[in-house]
């Protein structure tokens, strides 16, 4: 078999179409498009409905569902065509927003139409949790009592994977099969709940909801966060320690204001590591803990649920009054020394950059005064003597361009006229910048900034200025290319400044470890949020003081930013959502489907519970048992419902599959916690500790349906595609596991039986042994290749 590396393309995760449209698409349309393309129908285009998008305007249909690349809307927001650029002002939309539109159109451009939202009195999820009338899960699910119990081997594999994400060992299987005591299975459950691997498995489930990653979202470069691990490891420990779930929730929102603060502070990584958008914090808080899509109300009252726009801005105001904050994990003297040396380095870097900018600006001015000569030389109508060769080469390439976005330069343009225009444009840009700096300097806060009346060059003049002076412009001299232009005292001073920077870099110690989190802004900087009418920050409405959701009783949030009071209300027994949502998430992971099939949407667009009595029974017991997650597991796992036979099979997720490869091959490093590492064949740690990137998800994780870490994931999807099978044939990770397992069993008398016991926790049948021996005794059959067949089998990859 060929052992080559398979490079796998990432697969998108599935998000409820209605939620995606309401949170990702409609707000952008409302902010950037509706003013010109609803009642006004500029260009004949109406964007107020899906039908109107399909009808399009003068240029044709705006969208082609399923094909983003052929949709005019996408072409317009990509701004690739100089004649079709939207929005016309304010600059190009961010890359992640454009990607959202492409995903939306690819998935069919689903559009949710408004209807009367359910009132709080009518929405089932907002009703109080009903005290139980039944005594157990099986009293409610009476049908389960008549079903035969699962055989002990299947049951042990199921519960071991469910609680630890790893298979049982042959010794554990032998012991369980031999234990005839009535509480044999209960002892297994207790043993697994006490395992440190339990926290690793269930911590990972929560990290899906928390959209955890080990880096910062950056579309241009990798931006790792080596301290992200502290949040991940805290979550693992919280599950292992059975931290009461209400405390777990409150710590995520306001650990800095709680008792036992040092033990709980890492939980603030929930926000401190998140994409830096305030509406994201509202969304992950309300959807993650309460399965309520409050972020859908940022442009208008929620179309389906009793959530007014004012509620969204009341909560966003809480997070606007907080800021990112680093909590040091080192002594004050160490922190102070690092900060002092870092400040010194930054000051020296600024001195060097300022000097380079001045010199580069002077060079650009010199080149500008030579524009007429450069243009003639580039056209071949004048001499090149004395002209800078690099600049002349850039001029030639610029003249050859056919996609210039201004009309000032063509074959008929006189060199003297173009030089005069360029000098005037550069001077005008500097004047505009000076005036805008004055305006921005007088804006006391963010909302005033958004309404500031800033000046700008005319559109085509800006493109002209950009082509010559911005980034890689014709007259731009970068810091790296500056030294050859410097002589005498200028050269000596530049070398002096550069040397000072290098000295400061060498003197700077490695940064102390710290927790990523948030903290309240100083009181003088806190302010009441105003409603953004139609989601537009430049069109402000009435104030929205911090309050809890009106559908859940409201209540002012008045202390500091309001986060601690918010946390207490989210985790209150009086809030019927929080307990219901968590027990539903746990039920889903044990049974493959939630009692509510939309685990992050308990609103009017979500599914109703298939068994309301069971949901409330579990929620009530959960709270009554001190919000103990482990007690909830035990109650579910010891039920007849869990122990009965189930016909559906579940494929191992990405983590369980890779971890099982390492575990069964005998190479798994079981150390708990620590730094994230790339997922390669040399990395022997659990997949939980593999690097998770917001920018470029690891191909193996993406191939096996790992969720997008840029958004809350309510449940894993399962795909079955040929690339997954090819991965098992070609991946170095699989090859390494085969080699390691072969070494592990090479001294066994019966290697086939040993392999079956390790991989499947059973003896091989006589036919399986015969086939194995035939292959292994053939001229080309090797033990690693035979083990690869077993690793690729459904019995290894799927769980009953």
mmCIF file of N, CA and C in Angstrom, residues 195-300:
data_model
loop_
_atom_site.group_PDB
_atom_site.id
_atom_site.type_symbol
_atom_site.label_atom_id
_atom_site.label_comp_id
_atom_site.label_asym_id
_atom_site.label_seq_id
_atom_site.Cartn_x
_atom_site.Cartn_y
_atom_site.Cartn_z
ATOM 1 N N UNK A 195 -12.209 9.182 36.298
ATOM 2 C CA UNK A 195 -11.009 9.201 35.461
ATOM 3 C C UNK A 195 -10.676 10.627 35.028
ATOM 4 N N UNK A 196 -9.402 11.000 35.018
ATOM 5 C CA UNK A 196 -9.032 12.333 34.509
ATOM 6 C C UNK A 196 -9.371 12.497 33.036
ATOM 7 N N UNK A 197 -9.519 11.375 32.321
ATOM 8 C CA UNK A 197 -9.877 11.453 30.901
ATOM 9 C C UNK A 197 -11.337 11.880 30.708
ATOM 10 N N UNK A 198 -12.150 11.756 31.766
ATOM 11 C CA UNK A 198 -13.538 12.234 31.679
ATOM 12 C C UNK A 198 -13.560 13.744 31.419
ATOM 13 N N UNK A 199 -12.781 14.493 32.178
ATOM 14 C CA UNK A 199 -12.758 15.946 31.998
ATOM 15 C C UNK A 199 -12.244 16.348 30.632
ATOM 16 N N UNK A 200 -11.308 15.572 30.094
ATOM 17 C CA UNK A 200 -10.800 15.866 28.757
ATOM 18 C C UNK A 200 -11.903 15.698 27.722
ATOM 19 N N UNK A 201 -12.676 14.642 27.852
ATOM 20 C CA UNK A 201 -13.746 14.380 26.880
ATOM 21 C C UNK A 201 -14.872 15.408 26.992
ATOM 22 N N UNK A 202 -15.349 15.657 28.201
ATOM 23 C CA UNK A 202 -16.501 16.543 28.351
ATOM 24 C C UNK A 202 -16.094 18.011 28.316
ATOM 25 N N UNK A 203 -14.838 18.281 28.645
ATOM 26 C CA UNK A 203 -14.348 19.635 28.424
ATOM 27 C C UNK A 203 -14.362 19.987 26.949
ATOM 28 N N UNK A 204 -14.001 19.016 26.094
ATOM 29 C CA UNK A 204 -14.009 19.258 24.653
ATOM 30 C C UNK A 204 -15.423 19.533 24.144
ATOM 31 N N UNK A 205 -16.424 18.830 24.700
ATOM 32 C CA UNK A 205 -17.801 19.122 24.287
ATOM 33 C C UNK A 205 -18.145 20.585 24.577
ATOM 34 N N UNK A 206 -17.730 21.063 25.748
ATOM 35 C CA UNK A 206 -18.041 22.455 26.086
ATOM 36 C C UNK A 206 -17.251 23.420 25.205
ATOM 37 N N UNK A 207 -16.021 23.080 24.859
ATOM 38 C CA UNK A 207 -15.210 23.974 24.031
ATOM 39 C C UNK A 207 -15.830 24.187 22.654
ATOM 40 N N UNK A 208 -16.626 23.217 22.173
ATOM 41 C CA UNK A 208 -17.375 23.423 20.932
ATOM 42 C C UNK A 208 -18.337 24.598 21.080
ATOM 43 N N UNK A 209 -19.015 24.641 22.214
ATOM 44 C CA UNK A 209 -19.967 25.721 22.476
ATOM 45 C C UNK A 209 -19.230 27.041 22.660
ATOM 46 N N UNK A 210 -18.082 26.981 23.330
ATOM 47 C CA UNK A 210 -17.321 28.190 23.665
ATOM 48 C C UNK A 210 -16.496 28.716 22.509
ATOM 49 N N UNK A 211 -16.522 28.068 21.354
ATOM 50 C CA UNK A 211 -15.742 28.354 20.140
ATOM 51 C C UNK A 211 -14.288 28.635 20.469
ATOM 52 N N UNK A 212 -13.689 27.650 21.173
ATOM 53 C CA UNK A 212 -12.305 27.762 21.616
ATOM 54 C C UNK A 212 -11.320 27.577 20.464
ATOM 55 N N UNK A 213 -10.236 28.338 20.505
ATOM 56 C CA UNK A 213 -9.120 28.094 19.594
ATOM 57 C C UNK A 213 -7.828 28.533 20.281
ATOM 58 N N UNK A 214 -6.707 28.166 19.681
ATOM 59 C CA UNK A 214 -5.402 28.494 20.243
ATOM 60 C C UNK A 214 -4.755 29.684 19.561
ATOM 61 N N UNK A 215 -5.511 30.387 18.719
ATOM 62 C CA UNK A 215 -4.941 31.566 18.077
ATOM 63 C C UNK A 215 -5.989 32.658 17.956
ATOM 64 N N UNK A 216 -5.527 33.799 17.504
ATOM 65 C CA UNK A 216 -6.381 34.955 17.293
ATOM 66 C C UNK A 216 -6.844 34.979 15.852
ATOM 67 N N UNK A 217 -8.070 35.391 15.613
ATOM 68 C CA UNK A 217 -8.585 35.466 14.247
ATOM 69 C C UNK A 217 -7.843 36.550 13.485
ATOM 70 N N UNK A 218 -7.115 36.138 12.463
ATOM 71 C CA UNK A 218 -6.356 37.059 11.614
ATOM 72 C C UNK A 218 -6.326 36.463 10.211
ATOM 73 N N UNK A 219 -6.883 37.182 9.253
ATOM 74 C CA UNK A 219 -7.017 36.633 7.902
ATOM 75 C C UNK A 219 -5.697 36.629 7.137
ATOM 76 N N UNK A 220 -4.673 37.350 7.620
ATOM 77 C CA UNK A 220 -3.441 37.506 6.856
ATOM 78 C C UNK A 220 -2.266 36.690 7.376
ATOM 79 N N UNK A 221 -2.272 36.377 8.679
ATOM 80 C CA UNK A 221 -1.099 35.682 9.241
ATOM 81 C C UNK A 221 -1.533 34.838 10.438
ATOM 82 N N UNK A 222 -0.678 33.866 10.791
ATOM 83 C CA UNK A 222 -0.910 33.075 11.990
ATOM 84 C C UNK A 222 -0.661 33.955 13.213
ATOM 85 N N UNK A 223 -1.535 33.854 14.195
ATOM 86 C CA UNK A 223 -1.408 34.673 15.403
ATOM 87 C C UNK A 223 -1.675 33.800 16.628
ATOM 88 N N UNK A 224 -0.726 32.925 16.981
ATOM 89 C CA UNK A 224 -0.942 31.993 18.097
ATOM 90 C C UNK A 224 -1.058 32.705 19.437
ATOM 91 N N UNK A 225 -1.836 32.089 20.331
ATOM 92 C CA UNK A 225 -1.969 32.590 21.701
ATOM 93 C C UNK A 225 -1.497 31.488 22.645
ATOM 94 N N UNK A 226 -0.223 31.504 23.038
ATOM 95 C CA UNK A 226 0.296 30.405 23.859
ATOM 96 C C UNK A 226 -0.364 30.289 25.214
ATOM 97 N N UNK A 227 -1.032 31.350 25.669
ATOM 98 C CA UNK A 227 -1.691 31.297 26.971
ATOM 99 C C UNK A 227 -3.149 30.846 26.899
ATOM 100 N N UNK A 228 -3.628 30.543 25.702
ATOM 101 C CA UNK A 228 -5.010 30.064 25.570
ATOM 102 C C UNK A 228 -5.223 28.775 26.352
ATOM 103 N N UNK A 229 -4.181 27.995 26.502
ATOM 104 C CA UNK A 229 -4.274 26.688 27.163
ATOM 105 C C UNK A 229 -4.870 26.774 28.558
ATOM 106 N N UNK A 230 -4.693 27.913 29.233
ATOM 107 C CA UNK A 230 -5.168 27.998 30.614
ATOM 108 C C UNK A 230 -6.686 27.908 30.690
ATOM 109 N N UNK A 231 -7.382 28.468 29.708
ATOM 110 C CA UNK A 231 -8.851 28.321 29.689
ATOM 111 C C UNK A 231 -9.239 26.882 29.391
ATOM 112 N N UNK A 232 -8.618 26.296 28.376
ATOM 113 C CA UNK A 232 -8.914 24.900 28.024
ATOM 114 C C UNK A 232 -8.664 23.964 29.210
ATOM 115 N N UNK A 233 -7.555 24.145 29.885
ATOM 116 C CA UNK A 233 -7.219 23.272 31.007
ATOM 117 C C UNK A 233 -8.125 23.522 32.204
ATOM 118 N N UNK A 234 -8.568 24.768 32.385
ATOM 119 C CA UNK A 234 -9.513 25.060 33.469
ATOM 120 C C UNK A 234 -10.846 24.353 33.214
ATOM 121 N N UNK A 235 -11.310 24.393 31.990
ATOM 122 C CA UNK A 235 -12.566 23.708 31.665
ATOM 123 C C UNK A 235 -12.439 22.213 31.939
ATOM 124 N N UNK A 236 -11.327 21.612 31.529
ATOM 125 C CA UNK A 236 -11.099 20.185 31.790
ATOM 126 C C UNK A 236 -11.148 19.898 33.281
ATOM 127 N N UNK A 237 -10.456 20.710 34.073
ATOM 128 C CA UNK A 237 -10.425 20.510 35.526
ATOM 129 C C UNK A 237 -11.803 20.732 36.141
ATOM 130 N N UNK A 238 -12.550 21.715 35.625
ATOM 131 C CA UNK A 238 -13.882 21.987 36.170
ATOM 132 C C UNK A 238 -14.794 20.772 36.021
ATOM 133 N N UNK A 239 -14.716 20.097 34.890
ATOM 134 C CA UNK A 239 -15.522 18.882 34.712
ATOM 135 C C UNK A 239 -15.006 17.752 35.594
ATOM 136 N N UNK A 240 -13.691 17.604 35.678
ATOM 137 C CA UNK A 240 -13.142 16.554 36.535
ATOM 138 C C UNK A 240 -13.498 16.776 38.002
ATOM 139 N N UNK A 241 -13.485 18.034 38.438
ATOM 140 C CA UNK A 241 -13.799 18.357 39.828
ATOM 141 C C UNK A 241 -15.292 18.432 40.092
ATOM 142 N N UNK A 242 -16.085 18.277 39.052
ATOM 143 C CA UNK A 242 -17.545 18.412 39.152
ATOM 144 C C UNK A 242 -17.933 19.752 39.766
ATOM 145 N N UNK A 243 -17.297 20.813 39.267
ATOM 146 C CA UNK A 243 -17.663 22.161 39.692
ATOM 147 C C UNK A 243 -19.148 22.365 39.411
ATOM 148 N N UNK A 244 -19.940 22.780 40.395
ATOM 149 C CA UNK A 244 -21.374 22.981 40.137
ATOM 150 C C UNK A 244 -21.590 23.834 38.889
ATOM 151 N N UNK A 245 -22.519 23.418 38.061
ATOM 152 C CA UNK A 245 -22.672 24.068 36.763
ATOM 153 C C UNK A 245 -23.088 25.529 36.904
ATOM 154 N N UNK A 246 -23.862 25.886 37.924
ATOM 155 C CA UNK A 246 -24.231 27.295 38.080
ATOM 156 C C UNK A 246 -23.002 28.145 38.378
ATOM 157 N N UNK A 247 -22.051 27.595 39.164
ATOM 158 C CA UNK A 247 -20.796 28.305 39.407
ATOM 159 C C UNK A 247 -19.968 28.370 38.128
ATOM 160 N N UNK A 248 -19.958 27.286 37.375
ATOM 161 C CA UNK A 248 -19.259 27.218 36.090
ATOM 162 C C UNK A 248 -19.753 28.325 35.166
ATOM 163 N N UNK A 249 -21.064 28.497 35.099
ATOM 164 C CA UNK A 249 -21.650 29.523 34.233
ATOM 165 C C UNK A 249 -21.262 30.916 34.712
ATOM 166 N N UNK A 250 -21.432 31.155 35.989
ATOM 167 C CA UNK A 250 -21.137 32.494 36.529
ATOM 168 C C UNK A 250 -19.661 32.851 36.355
ATOM 169 N N UNK A 251 -18.792 31.855 36.519
ATOM 170 C CA UNK A 251 -17.362 32.121 36.361
ATOM 171 C C UNK A 251 -17.040 32.550 34.943
ATOM 172 N N UNK A 252 -17.708 31.966 33.970
ATOM 173 C CA UNK A 252 -17.469 32.340 32.573
ATOM 174 C C UNK A 252 -17.809 33.803 32.320
ATOM 175 N N UNK A 253 -18.812 34.302 33.005
ATOM 176 C CA UNK A 253 -19.298 35.651 32.732
ATOM 177 C C UNK A 253 -18.628 36.691 33.625
ATOM 178 N N UNK A 254 -18.348 36.337 34.883
ATOM 179 C CA UNK A 254 -17.901 37.364 35.839
ATOM 180 C C UNK A 254 -16.992 36.810 36.922
ATOM 181 N N UNK A 255 -16.051 35.951 36.595
ATOM 182 C CA UNK A 255 -15.165 35.355 37.602
ATOM 183 C C UNK A 255 -14.401 36.418 38.387
ATOM 184 N N UNK A 256 -14.075 37.529 37.724
ATOM 185 C CA UNK A 256 -13.280 38.565 38.392
ATOM 186 C C UNK A 256 -14.020 39.232 39.535
ATOM 187 N N UNK A 257 -15.339 39.057 39.615
ATOM 188 C CA UNK A 257 -16.133 39.683 40.669
ATOM 189 C C UNK A 257 -16.661 38.665 41.679
ATOM 190 N N UNK A 258 -16.198 37.412 41.584
ATOM 191 C CA UNK A 258 -16.732 36.349 42.436
ATOM 192 C C UNK A 258 -15.771 35.988 43.558
ATOM 193 N N UNK A 259 -16.301 35.291 44.562
ATOM 194 C CA UNK A 259 -15.458 34.705 45.596
ATOM 195 C C UNK A 259 -14.634 33.585 44.955
ATOM 196 N N UNK A 260 -13.561 33.176 45.616
ATOM 197 C CA UNK A 260 -12.639 32.175 45.056
ATOM 198 C C UNK A 260 -12.120 32.627 43.692
ATOM 199 N N UNK A 261 -11.938 33.930 43.565
ATOM 200 C CA UNK A 261 -11.568 34.513 42.272
ATOM 201 C C UNK A 261 -10.347 33.862 41.626
ATOM 202 N N UNK A 262 -9.245 33.619 42.353
ATOM 203 C CA UNK A 262 -8.072 33.039 41.672
ATOM 204 C C UNK A 262 -8.362 31.691 41.011
ATOM 205 N N UNK A 263 -9.211 30.873 41.641
ATOM 206 C CA UNK A 263 -9.520 29.559 41.079
ATOM 207 C C UNK A 263 -10.423 29.649 39.863
ATOM 208 N N UNK A 264 -11.156 30.745 39.742
ATOM 209 C CA UNK A 264 -12.166 30.855 38.688
ATOM 210 C C UNK A 264 -11.753 31.760 37.529
ATOM 211 N N UNK A 265 -10.723 32.594 37.738
ATOM 212 C CA UNK A 265 -10.345 33.585 36.720
ATOM 213 C C UNK A 265 -10.099 33.017 35.326
ATOM 214 N N UNK A 266 -9.507 31.800 35.198
ATOM 215 C CA UNK A 266 -9.276 31.298 33.829
ATOM 216 C C UNK A 266 -10.543 31.191 32.989
ATOM 217 N N UNK A 267 -11.709 31.095 33.655
ATOM 218 C CA UNK A 267 -12.968 30.963 32.912
ATOM 219 C C UNK A 267 -13.251 32.164 32.032
ATOM 220 N N UNK A 268 -12.650 33.313 32.360
ATOM 221 C CA UNK A 268 -12.889 34.515 31.555
ATOM 222 C C UNK A 268 -12.284 34.407 30.159
ATOM 223 N N UNK A 269 -11.501 33.360 29.915
ATOM 224 C CA UNK A 269 -11.036 33.101 28.558
ATOM 225 C C UNK A 269 -12.185 32.864 27.593
ATOM 226 N N UNK A 270 -13.352 32.550 28.132
ATOM 227 C CA UNK A 270 -14.575 32.408 27.328
ATOM 228 C C UNK A 270 -14.783 33.640 26.451
ATOM 229 N N UNK A 271 -14.513 34.821 27.012
ATOM 230 C CA UNK A 271 -14.588 36.074 26.259
ATOM 231 C C UNK A 271 -13.212 36.555 25.805
ATOM 232 N N UNK A 272 -12.216 36.378 26.663
ATOM 233 C CA UNK A 272 -10.895 36.916 26.366
ATOM 234 C C UNK A 272 -10.239 36.296 25.150
ATOM 235 N N UNK A 273 -10.656 35.067 24.801
ATOM 236 C CA UNK A 273 -10.088 34.382 23.642
ATOM 237 C C UNK A 273 -11.001 34.437 22.425
ATOM 238 N N UNK A 274 -12.124 35.084 22.565
ATOM 239 C CA UNK A 274 -13.141 35.028 21.516
ATOM 240 C C UNK A 274 -12.844 36.010 20.399
ATOM 241 N N UNK A 275 -13.503 35.828 19.243
ATOM 242 C CA UNK A 275 -13.427 36.877 18.210
ATOM 243 C C UNK A 275 -13.839 38.211 18.817
ATOM 244 N N UNK A 276 -13.125 39.271 18.491
ATOM 245 C CA UNK A 276 -13.292 40.534 19.205
ATOM 246 C C UNK A 276 -14.438 41.371 18.641
ATOM 247 N N UNK A 277 -15.643 40.827 18.731
ATOM 248 C CA UNK A 277 -16.839 41.552 18.331
ATOM 249 C C UNK A 277 -17.807 41.525 19.505
ATOM 250 N N UNK A 278 -18.350 42.680 19.875
ATOM 251 C CA UNK A 278 -19.237 42.719 21.042
ATOM 252 C C UNK A 278 -20.491 41.889 20.821
ATOM 253 N N UNK A 279 -21.042 41.894 19.576
ATOM 254 C CA UNK A 279 -22.255 41.122 19.348
ATOM 255 C C UNK A 279 -21.978 39.633 19.465
ATOM 256 N N UNK A 280 -20.702 39.214 19.227
ATOM 257 C CA UNK A 280 -20.343 37.820 19.431
ATOM 258 C C UNK A 280 -20.511 37.447 20.897
ATOM 259 N N UNK A 281 -20.148 38.345 21.804
ATOM 260 C CA UNK A 281 -20.266 38.058 23.232
ATOM 261 C C UNK A 281 -21.723 37.938 23.655
ATOM 262 N N UNK A 282 -22.569 38.776 23.114
ATOM 263 C CA UNK A 282 -23.994 38.635 23.397
ATOM 264 C C UNK A 282 -24.509 37.298 22.871
ATOM 265 N N UNK A 283 -24.091 36.951 21.663
ATOM 266 C CA UNK A 283 -24.571 35.721 21.035
ATOM 267 C C UNK A 283 -24.112 34.482 21.791
ATOM 268 N N UNK A 284 -22.816 34.402 22.108
ATOM 269 C CA UNK A 284 -22.316 33.192 22.762
ATOM 270 C C UNK A 284 -22.873 33.070 24.173
ATOM 271 N N UNK A 285 -23.149 34.183 24.832
ATOM 272 C CA UNK A 285 -23.721 34.131 26.182
ATOM 273 C C UNK A 285 -25.155 33.631 26.142
ATOM 274 N N UNK A 286 -25.941 34.187 25.255
ATOM 275 C CA UNK A 286 -27.359 33.838 25.247
ATOM 276 C C UNK A 286 -27.622 32.506 24.556
ATOM 277 N N UNK A 287 -26.899 32.225 23.479
ATOM 278 C CA UNK A 287 -27.079 30.932 22.801
ATOM 279 C C UNK A 287 -26.385 29.805 23.545
ATOM 280 N N UNK A 288 -25.168 30.072 24.046
ATOM 281 C CA UNK A 288 -24.398 29.018 24.695
ATOM 282 C C UNK A 288 -25.028 28.535 25.979
ATOM 283 N N UNK A 289 -25.465 29.456 26.820
ATOM 284 C CA UNK A 289 -26.019 29.078 28.119
ATOM 285 C C UNK A 289 -27.528 28.895 28.099
ATOM 286 N N UNK A 290 -28.225 29.662 27.229
ATOM 287 C CA UNK A 290 -29.690 29.681 27.301
ATOM 288 C C UNK A 290 -30.382 29.302 26.002
ATOM 289 N N UNK A 291 -29.635 28.999 24.941
ATOM 290 C CA UNK A 291 -30.217 28.628 23.650
ATOM 291 C C UNK A 291 -31.253 29.655 23.190
ATOM 292 N N UNK A 292 -30.912 30.915 23.366
ATOM 293 C CA UNK A 292 -31.796 32.004 22.979
ATOM 294 C C UNK A 292 -31.025 32.902 22.012
ATOM 295 N N UNK A 293 -31.566 33.147 20.816
ATOM 296 C CA UNK A 293 -30.838 33.846 19.753
ATOM 297 C C UNK A 293 -31.049 35.358 19.849
ATOM 298 N N UNK A 294 -30.545 35.947 20.923
ATOM 299 C CA UNK A 294 -30.737 37.374 21.173
ATOM 300 C C UNK A 294 -30.046 38.224 20.109
ATOM 301 N N UNK A 295 -28.932 37.741 19.555
ATOM 302 C CA UNK A 295 -28.200 38.526 18.548
ATOM 303 C C UNK A 295 -29.022 38.761 17.289
ATOM 304 N N UNK A 296 -30.100 37.997 17.096
ATOM 305 C CA UNK A 296 -30.974 38.229 15.936
ATOM 306 C C UNK A 296 -31.763 39.526 16.070
ATOM 307 N N UNK A 297 -31.682 40.161 17.244
ATOM 308 C CA UNK A 297 -32.460 41.378 17.473
ATOM 309 C C UNK A 297 -31.621 42.643 17.355
ATOM 310 N N UNK A 298 -30.465 42.585 16.746
ATOM 311 C CA UNK A 298 -29.625 43.775 16.713
ATOM 312 C C UNK A 298 -30.061 44.799 15.680
ATOM 313 N N UNK A 299 -30.859 44.401 14.675
ATOM 314 C CA UNK A 299 -31.329 45.355 13.668
ATOM 315 C C UNK A 299 -32.809 45.709 13.841
ATOM 316 N N UNK A 300 -33.524 44.880 14.559
ATOM 317 C CA UNK A 300 -34.982 45.023 14.677
ATOM 318 C C UNK A 300 -35.431 44.114 15.797
#
